[in-house]
């Protein structure tokens, strides 16, 4: 219930006024059955705009820290993400990564929509960075189609470091679904992920960087 209240009453109208979202290719998203929505990542607010424009309910794997905070702000975050039906996962790597992929698989096996930013973190400069292979590994294991999505303008509505959103123009473009055969070879997921990210870069008109965005952040801060 809370998911739809957020979408149509509490948050959705505000997001529409702020970003005036323009959407194309929404007919590519299957109306039923499991589907993976794979989008570039420009701003924290990206997930809200994806949920706003997709007619089906969308589930993200939210980092566990959103559910373990303390104080008034921590309790509010925990309530918000729980009420919105998001799934907490440990994203520290190792066995935690396997748990996250298992959670995504369960969403798809239940016929749901799993939305993911394959870059793993926000782009530091708007370019498209190398993607993590988890998205394609899950696609190959479940047979769920992958819908490539290009977001633009969300970083203007929700600039990095800004506490308050701003008015802007958000554009969201959904590409045709991609289907992947089961593959045991790890390099198959790597190659398919690289192809997906290069497609997002080409469709967005942004440069592709063959390095992880998280690595870029670390190098910039050192």
PDB file of C-alpha atoms in Angstrom:
ATOM      1  CA  UNK A   1       0.000   0.000   0.000  1.00  0.00           C
ATOM      2  CA  UNK A   2       2.713   2.493   0.958  1.00  0.00           C
ATOM      3  CA  UNK A   3       4.511   1.975  -2.370  1.00  0.00           C
ATOM      4  CA  UNK A   4       1.494   3.215  -4.332  1.00  0.00           C
ATOM      5  CA  UNK A   5       0.830   6.042  -1.880  1.00  0.00           C
ATOM      6  CA  UNK A   6       4.404   7.253  -2.315  1.00  0.00           C
ATOM      7  CA  UNK A   7       4.109   6.980  -6.089  1.00  0.00           C
ATOM      8  CA  UNK A   8       0.748   8.631  -6.664  1.00  0.00           C
ATOM      9  CA  UNK A   9       0.148  10.842  -3.619  1.00  0.00           C
ATOM     10  CA  UNK A  10       3.134  11.647  -1.409  1.00  0.00           C
ATOM     11  CA  UNK A  11       6.207  11.780  -3.686  1.00  0.00           C
ATOM     12  CA  UNK A  12       5.133  11.235  -7.278  1.00  0.00           C
ATOM     13  CA  UNK A  13       3.406  14.592  -7.837  1.00  0.00           C
ATOM     14  CA  UNK A  14       6.427  16.440  -6.383  1.00  0.00           C
ATOM     15  CA  UNK A  15       8.839  14.531  -8.636  1.00  0.00           C
ATOM     16  CA  UNK A  16       6.737  15.338 -11.690  1.00  0.00           C
ATOM     17  CA  UNK A  17       6.748  19.048 -10.897  1.00  0.00           C
ATOM     18  CA  UNK A  18      10.492  19.095 -10.210  1.00  0.00           C
ATOM     19  CA  UNK A  19      11.689  17.039 -13.159  1.00  0.00           C
ATOM     20  CA  UNK A  20       8.836  17.157 -15.710  1.00  0.00           C
ATOM     21  CA  UNK A  21       9.880  13.636 -16.808  1.00  0.00           C
ATOM     22  CA  UNK A  22       9.871  12.848 -20.508  1.00  0.00           C
ATOM     23  CA  UNK A  23       9.728   9.116 -21.210  1.00  0.00           C
ATOM     24  CA  UNK A  24      10.270   7.112 -24.370  1.00  0.00           C
ATOM     25  CA  UNK A  25      10.287   3.407 -25.113  1.00  0.00           C
ATOM     26  CA  UNK A  26       8.143   2.414 -22.137  1.00  0.00           C
ATOM     27  CA  UNK A  27       6.338  -0.077 -24.389  1.00  0.00           C
ATOM     28  CA  UNK A  28       9.531  -2.164 -24.359  1.00  0.00           C
ATOM     29  CA  UNK A  29       8.882  -3.163 -20.742  1.00  0.00           C
ATOM     30  CA  UNK A  30       6.864  -6.417 -20.532  1.00  0.00           C
ATOM     31  CA  UNK A  31       3.539  -5.971 -18.770  1.00  0.00           C
ATOM     32  CA  UNK A  32       3.907  -9.224 -16.870  1.00  0.00           C
ATOM     33  CA  UNK A  33       6.633 -11.655 -15.883  1.00  0.00           C
ATOM     34  CA  UNK A  34      10.158 -11.182 -14.583  1.00  0.00           C
ATOM     35  CA  UNK A  35      12.231  -8.323 -15.985  1.00  0.00           C
ATOM     36  CA  UNK A  36      15.514  -6.608 -15.126  1.00  0.00           C
ATOM     37  CA  UNK A  37      15.735  -2.839 -15.562  1.00  0.00           C
ATOM     38  CA  UNK A  38      19.400  -1.819 -15.926  1.00  0.00           C
ATOM     39  CA  UNK A  39      20.069   1.934 -15.867  1.00  0.00           C
ATOM     40  CA  UNK A  40      23.001   4.310 -15.686  1.00  0.00           C
ATOM     41  CA  UNK A  41      23.402   6.109 -12.368  1.00  0.00           C
ATOM     42  CA  UNK A  42      23.676   9.891 -12.105  1.00  0.00           C
ATOM     43  CA  UNK A  43      21.944  10.813  -8.845  1.00  0.00           C
ATOM     44  CA  UNK A  44      20.414   9.396  -5.670  1.00  0.00           C
ATOM     45  CA  UNK A  45      16.995  10.299  -7.029  1.00  0.00           C
ATOM     46  CA  UNK A  46      17.372   7.993 -10.073  1.00  0.00           C
ATOM     47  CA  UNK A  47      15.545   5.128  -8.376  1.00  0.00           C
ATOM     48  CA  UNK A  48      12.588   7.345  -7.520  1.00  0.00           C
ATOM     49  CA  UNK A  49      12.148   8.443 -11.128  1.00  0.00           C
ATOM     50  CA  UNK A  50      12.372   4.869 -12.379  1.00  0.00           C
ATOM     51  CA  UNK A  51       9.669   3.816  -9.930  1.00  0.00           C
ATOM     52  CA  UNK A  52       7.598   6.847 -10.900  1.00  0.00           C
ATOM     53  CA  UNK A  53       7.451   6.170 -14.636  1.00  0.00           C
ATOM     54  CA  UNK A  54       7.282   2.360 -14.631  1.00  0.00           C
ATOM     55  CA  UNK A  55       3.666   1.192 -14.380  1.00  0.00           C
ATOM     56  CA  UNK A  56       4.697  -1.997 -12.577  1.00  0.00           C
ATOM     57  CA  UNK A  57       5.997  -2.191  -9.036  1.00  0.00           C
ATOM     58  CA  UNK A  58       9.798  -2.017  -8.952  1.00  0.00           C
ATOM     59  CA  UNK A  59      12.124  -3.512  -6.349  1.00  0.00           C
ATOM     60  CA  UNK A  60      15.670  -2.336  -5.681  1.00  0.00           C
ATOM     61  CA  UNK A  61      18.267  -3.977  -3.501  1.00  0.00           C
ATOM     62  CA  UNK A  62      18.923  -1.187  -1.011  1.00  0.00           C
ATOM     63  CA  UNK A  63      22.154  -1.190   0.950  1.00  0.00           C
ATOM     64  CA  UNK A  64      21.792  -2.551   4.450  1.00  0.00           C
ATOM     65  CA  UNK A  65      22.953   0.701   6.056  1.00  0.00           C
ATOM     66  CA  UNK A  66      19.594   2.266   5.138  1.00  0.00           C
ATOM     67  CA  UNK A  67      17.903  -0.152   7.540  1.00  0.00           C
ATOM     68  CA  UNK A  68      20.306   0.047  10.473  1.00  0.00           C
ATOM     69  CA  UNK A  69      20.611   3.778  11.145  1.00  0.00           C
ATOM     70  CA  UNK A  70      19.947   5.277  14.554  1.00  0.00           C
ATOM     71  CA  UNK A  71      18.270   8.446  15.718  1.00  0.00           C
ATOM     72  CA  UNK A  72      15.281  10.133  14.123  1.00  0.00           C
ATOM     73  CA  UNK A  73      16.840  10.229  10.649  1.00  0.00           C
ATOM     74  CA  UNK A  74      17.895   6.571  10.843  1.00  0.00           C
ATOM     75  CA  UNK A  75      14.437   5.459  11.946  1.00  0.00           C
ATOM     76  CA  UNK A  76      12.814   7.451   9.159  1.00  0.00           C
ATOM     77  CA  UNK A  77      15.071   5.867   6.520  1.00  0.00           C
ATOM     78  CA  UNK A  78      14.361   2.404   7.883  1.00  0.00           C
ATOM     79  CA  UNK A  79      10.622   3.048   7.800  1.00  0.00           C
ATOM     80  CA  UNK A  80      10.702   4.589   4.319  1.00  0.00           C
ATOM     81  CA  UNK A  81      12.670   1.804   2.634  1.00  0.00           C
ATOM     82  CA  UNK A  82      10.726  -0.925   4.434  1.00  0.00           C
ATOM     83  CA  UNK A  83       7.371   0.665   3.621  1.00  0.00           C
ATOM     84  CA  UNK A  84       8.418   1.020  -0.023  1.00  0.00           C
ATOM     85  CA  UNK A  85       9.104  -2.716  -0.148  1.00  0.00           C
ATOM     86  CA  UNK A  86      12.825  -2.478  -0.825  1.00  0.00           C
ATOM     87  CA  UNK A  87      15.103  -5.376   0.074  1.00  0.00           C
ATOM     88  CA  UNK A  88      18.121  -4.797   2.383  1.00  0.00           C
ATOM     89  CA  UNK A  89      21.377  -6.431   1.285  1.00  0.00           C
ATOM     90  CA  UNK A  90      24.975  -6.408   2.468  1.00  0.00           C
ATOM     91  CA  UNK A  91      27.057  -5.025  -0.410  1.00  0.00           C
ATOM     92  CA  UNK A  92      30.513  -5.389   1.105  1.00  0.00           C
ATOM     93  CA  UNK A  93      31.497  -8.145  -1.335  1.00  0.00           C
ATOM     94  CA  UNK A  94      32.488 -11.775  -0.924  1.00  0.00           C
ATOM     95  CA  UNK A  95      29.637 -13.979   0.285  1.00  0.00           C
ATOM     96  CA  UNK A  96      27.521 -10.832   0.678  1.00  0.00           C
ATOM     97  CA  UNK A  97      27.576 -10.395  -3.115  1.00  0.00           C
ATOM     98  CA  UNK A  98      26.223 -13.918  -3.543  1.00  0.00           C
ATOM     99  CA  UNK A  99      23.434 -13.129  -1.069  1.00  0.00           C
ATOM    100  CA  UNK A 100      22.516 -10.019  -3.064  1.00  0.00           C
ATOM    101  CA  UNK A 101      22.314 -11.997  -6.314  1.00  0.00           C
ATOM    102  CA  UNK A 102      20.180 -14.614  -4.562  1.00  0.00           C
ATOM    103  CA  UNK A 103      17.803 -11.864  -3.386  1.00  0.00           C
ATOM    104  CA  UNK A 104      17.548 -10.526  -6.952  1.00  0.00           C
ATOM    105  CA  UNK A 105      16.864 -14.025  -8.242  1.00  0.00           C
ATOM    106  CA  UNK A 106      13.998 -14.443  -5.766  1.00  0.00           C
ATOM    107  CA  UNK A 107      12.424 -11.185  -6.978  1.00  0.00           C
ATOM    108  CA  UNK A 108      12.511 -12.433 -10.567  1.00  0.00           C
ATOM    109  CA  UNK A 109      11.350 -15.945  -9.735  1.00  0.00           C
ATOM    110  CA  UNK A 110       8.306 -14.287  -8.182  1.00  0.00           C
ATOM    111  CA  UNK A 111       7.608 -12.568 -11.513  1.00  0.00           C
ATOM    112  CA  UNK A 112       8.740  -9.155 -10.307  1.00  0.00           C
ATOM    113  CA  UNK A 113      10.702  -6.215 -11.700  1.00  0.00           C
ATOM    114  CA  UNK A 114      14.246  -5.834 -10.399  1.00  0.00           C
ATOM    115  CA  UNK A 115      15.891  -2.468 -11.072  1.00  0.00           C
ATOM    116  CA  UNK A 116      19.661  -2.146 -10.842  1.00  0.00           C
ATOM    117  CA  UNK A 117      22.446   0.317 -11.635  1.00  0.00           C
ATOM    118  CA  UNK A 118      25.213  -1.972 -12.952  1.00  0.00           C
ATOM    119  CA  UNK A 119      27.867   0.681 -12.288  1.00  0.00           C
ATOM    120  CA  UNK A 120      27.317   0.027  -8.578  1.00  0.00           C
ATOM    121  CA  UNK A 121      27.579   3.688  -7.586  1.00  0.00           C
ATOM    122  CA  UNK A 122      26.814   7.120  -8.993  1.00  0.00           C
ATOM    123  CA  UNK A 123      28.922   8.351 -11.865  1.00  0.00           C
ATOM    124  CA  UNK A 124      31.341  11.007 -10.534  1.00  0.00           C
ATOM    125  CA  UNK A 125      31.250  13.029 -13.743  1.00  0.00           C
ATOM    126  CA  UNK A 126      28.288  11.916 -15.854  1.00  0.00           C
ATOM    127  CA  UNK A 127      30.225   9.398 -17.941  1.00  0.00           C
ATOM    128  CA  UNK A 128      29.220   5.725 -18.129  1.00  0.00           C
ATOM    129  CA  UNK A 129      31.562   3.471 -16.171  1.00  0.00           C
ATOM    130  CA  UNK A 130      32.334  -0.241 -16.264  1.00  0.00           C
ATOM    131  CA  UNK A 131      29.487  -2.375 -14.967  1.00  0.00           C
ATOM    132  CA  UNK A 132      29.491  -5.111 -12.355  1.00  0.00           C
ATOM    133  CA  UNK A 133      28.676  -8.530 -13.797  1.00  0.00           C
ATOM    134  CA  UNK A 134      25.967  -9.449 -11.267  1.00  0.00           C
ATOM    135  CA  UNK A 135      23.154  -8.095 -13.450  1.00  0.00           C
ATOM    136  CA  UNK A 136      24.018 -10.320 -16.395  1.00  0.00           C
ATOM    137  CA  UNK A 137      24.801 -13.318 -14.223  1.00  0.00           C
ATOM    138  CA  UNK A 138      21.290 -13.144 -12.791  1.00  0.00           C
ATOM    139  CA  UNK A 139      19.821 -12.620 -16.281  1.00  0.00           C
ATOM    140  CA  UNK A 140      21.632 -15.689 -17.592  1.00  0.00           C
ATOM    141  CA  UNK A 141      20.555 -17.778 -14.610  1.00  0.00           C
ATOM    142  CA  UNK A 142      16.871 -16.795 -14.688  1.00  0.00           C
ATOM    143  CA  UNK A 143      16.199 -16.056 -18.356  1.00  0.00           C
ATOM    144  CA  UNK A 144      14.693 -12.686 -17.413  1.00  0.00           C
ATOM    145  CA  UNK A 145      15.020 -10.029 -20.134  1.00  0.00           C
ATOM    146  CA  UNK A 146      17.219  -7.003 -19.488  1.00  0.00           C
ATOM    147  CA  UNK A 147      15.844  -3.567 -20.398  1.00  0.00           C
ATOM    148  CA  UNK A 148      18.643  -0.999 -20.879  1.00  0.00           C
ATOM    149  CA  UNK A 149      17.607   2.416 -19.551  1.00  0.00           C
ATOM    150  CA  UNK A 150      19.259   5.787 -20.050  1.00  0.00           C
ATOM    151  CA  UNK A 151      18.601   8.509 -17.474  1.00  0.00           C
ATOM    152  CA  UNK A 152      19.410  12.158 -18.141  1.00  0.00           C
ATOM    153  CA  UNK A 153      18.845  15.308 -16.095  1.00  0.00           C
ATOM    154  CA  UNK A 154      18.438  13.662 -12.696  1.00  0.00           C
ATOM    155  CA  UNK A 155      21.823  15.045 -11.662  1.00  0.00           C
ATOM    156  CA  UNK A 156      20.451  18.556 -12.240  1.00  0.00           C
ATOM    157  CA  UNK A 157      17.330  17.938 -10.181  1.00  0.00           C
ATOM    158  CA  UNK A 158      19.401  16.251  -7.469  1.00  0.00           C
ATOM    159  CA  UNK A 159      22.973  17.647  -7.707  1.00  0.00           C
ATOM    160  CA  UNK A 160      25.715  15.875  -5.788  1.00  0.00           C
ATOM    161  CA  UNK A 161      26.223  17.526  -2.392  1.00  0.00           C
ATOM    162  CA  UNK A 162      22.966  19.495  -2.539  1.00  0.00           C
ATOM    163  CA  UNK A 163      20.480  19.039   0.303  1.00  0.00           C
ATOM    164  CA  UNK A 164      17.466  20.285  -1.634  1.00  0.00           C
ATOM    165  CA  UNK A 165      16.246  19.227  -5.091  1.00  0.00           C
ATOM    166  CA  UNK A 166      16.028  21.734  -7.920  1.00  0.00           C
ATOM    167  CA  UNK A 167      13.813  22.206 -10.941  1.00  0.00           C
ATOM    168  CA  UNK A 168      15.077  20.579 -14.110  1.00  0.00           C
ATOM    169  CA  UNK A 169      14.177  18.327 -17.023  1.00  0.00           C
ATOM    170  CA  UNK A 170      14.443  14.557 -16.614  1.00  0.00           C
ATOM    171  CA  UNK A 171      14.538  12.259 -19.629  1.00  0.00           C
ATOM    172  CA  UNK A 172      14.222   8.495 -19.380  1.00  0.00           C
ATOM    173  CA  UNK A 173      14.685   6.244 -22.397  1.00  0.00           C
ATOM    174  CA  UNK A 174      13.887   2.511 -22.331  1.00  0.00           C
ATOM    175  CA  UNK A 175      15.581   0.295 -24.891  1.00  0.00           C
ATOM    176  CA  UNK A 176      14.439  -2.988 -26.424  1.00  0.00           C
ATOM    177  CA  UNK A 177      14.749  -6.055 -24.164  1.00  0.00           C
ATOM    178  CA  UNK A 178      17.889  -8.173 -24.331  1.00  0.00           C
ATOM    179  CA  UNK A 179      17.725 -11.916 -23.746  1.00  0.00           C
ATOM    180  CA  UNK A 180      20.696 -13.989 -22.603  1.00  0.00           C
ATOM    181  CA  UNK A 181      21.200 -17.737 -22.721  1.00  0.00           C
ATOM    182  CA  UNK A 182      22.430 -19.555 -19.618  1.00  0.00           C
ATOM    183  CA  UNK A 183      26.223 -19.554 -19.464  1.00  0.00           C
ATOM    184  CA  UNK A 184      28.577 -21.077 -16.958  1.00  0.00           C
ATOM    185  CA  UNK A 185      31.666 -19.250 -18.179  1.00  0.00           C
ATOM    186  CA  UNK A 186      32.404 -16.157 -16.105  1.00  0.00           C
ATOM    187  CA  UNK A 187      33.862 -14.373 -19.133  1.00  0.00           C
ATOM    188  CA  UNK A 188      30.456 -14.581 -20.866  1.00  0.00           C
ATOM    189  CA  UNK A 189      28.874 -12.389 -18.189  1.00  0.00           C
ATOM    190  CA  UNK A 190      31.828 -10.000 -18.343  1.00  0.00           C
ATOM    191  CA  UNK A 191      31.577  -9.600 -22.110  1.00  0.00           C
ATOM    192  CA  UNK A 192      27.799  -9.164 -22.010  1.00  0.00           C
ATOM    193  CA  UNK A 193      28.102  -6.563 -19.228  1.00  0.00           C
ATOM    194  CA  UNK A 194      30.673  -4.579 -21.198  1.00  0.00           C
ATOM    195  CA  UNK A 195      28.377  -4.662 -24.230  1.00  0.00           C
ATOM    196  CA  UNK A 196      25.433  -3.437 -22.133  1.00  0.00           C
ATOM    197  CA  UNK A 197      27.400  -0.523 -20.662  1.00  0.00           C
ATOM    198  CA  UNK A 198      28.746   0.511 -24.066  1.00  0.00           C
ATOM    199  CA  UNK A 199      25.183   0.503 -25.368  1.00  0.00           C
ATOM    200  CA  UNK A 200      24.066   2.771 -22.532  1.00  0.00           C
ATOM    201  CA  UNK A 201      26.964   5.106 -23.317  1.00  0.00           C
ATOM    202  CA  UNK A 202      26.148   5.187 -27.030  1.00  0.00           C
ATOM    203  CA  UNK A 203      22.433   5.794 -26.475  1.00  0.00           C
ATOM    204  CA  UNK A 204      23.097   8.528 -23.920  1.00  0.00           C
ATOM    205  CA  UNK A 205      25.754  10.294 -25.976  1.00  0.00           C
ATOM    206  CA  UNK A 206      28.133  10.027 -23.019  1.00  0.00           C
ATOM    207  CA  UNK A 207      31.692   8.706 -22.987  1.00  0.00           C
ATOM    208  CA  UNK A 208      32.359   5.188 -21.757  1.00  0.00           C
ATOM    209  CA  UNK A 209      35.115   4.613 -19.193  1.00  0.00           C
ATOM    210  CA  UNK A 210      36.458   1.052 -18.920  1.00  0.00           C
ATOM    211  CA  UNK A 211      37.114   1.383 -15.180  1.00  0.00           C
ATOM    212  CA  UNK A 212      34.820   1.002 -12.175  1.00  0.00           C
ATOM    213  CA  UNK A 213      33.339   4.261 -10.885  1.00  0.00           C
ATOM    214  CA  UNK A 214      34.224   3.259  -7.322  1.00  0.00           C
ATOM    215  CA  UNK A 215      37.890   2.987  -8.355  1.00  0.00           C
ATOM    216  CA  UNK A 216      37.683   6.453  -9.878  1.00  0.00           C
ATOM    217  CA  UNK A 217      36.312   7.818  -6.583  1.00  0.00           C
ATOM    218  CA  UNK A 218      39.175   6.219  -4.636  1.00  0.00           C
ATOM    219  CA  UNK A 219      41.840   7.578  -6.962  1.00  0.00           C
ATOM    220  CA  UNK A 220      40.334  11.064  -6.909  1.00  0.00           C
ATOM    221  CA  UNK A 221      40.291  11.177  -3.112  1.00  0.00           C
ATOM    222  CA  UNK A 222      43.854   9.921  -2.645  1.00  0.00           C
TER     223      UNK A 222
END
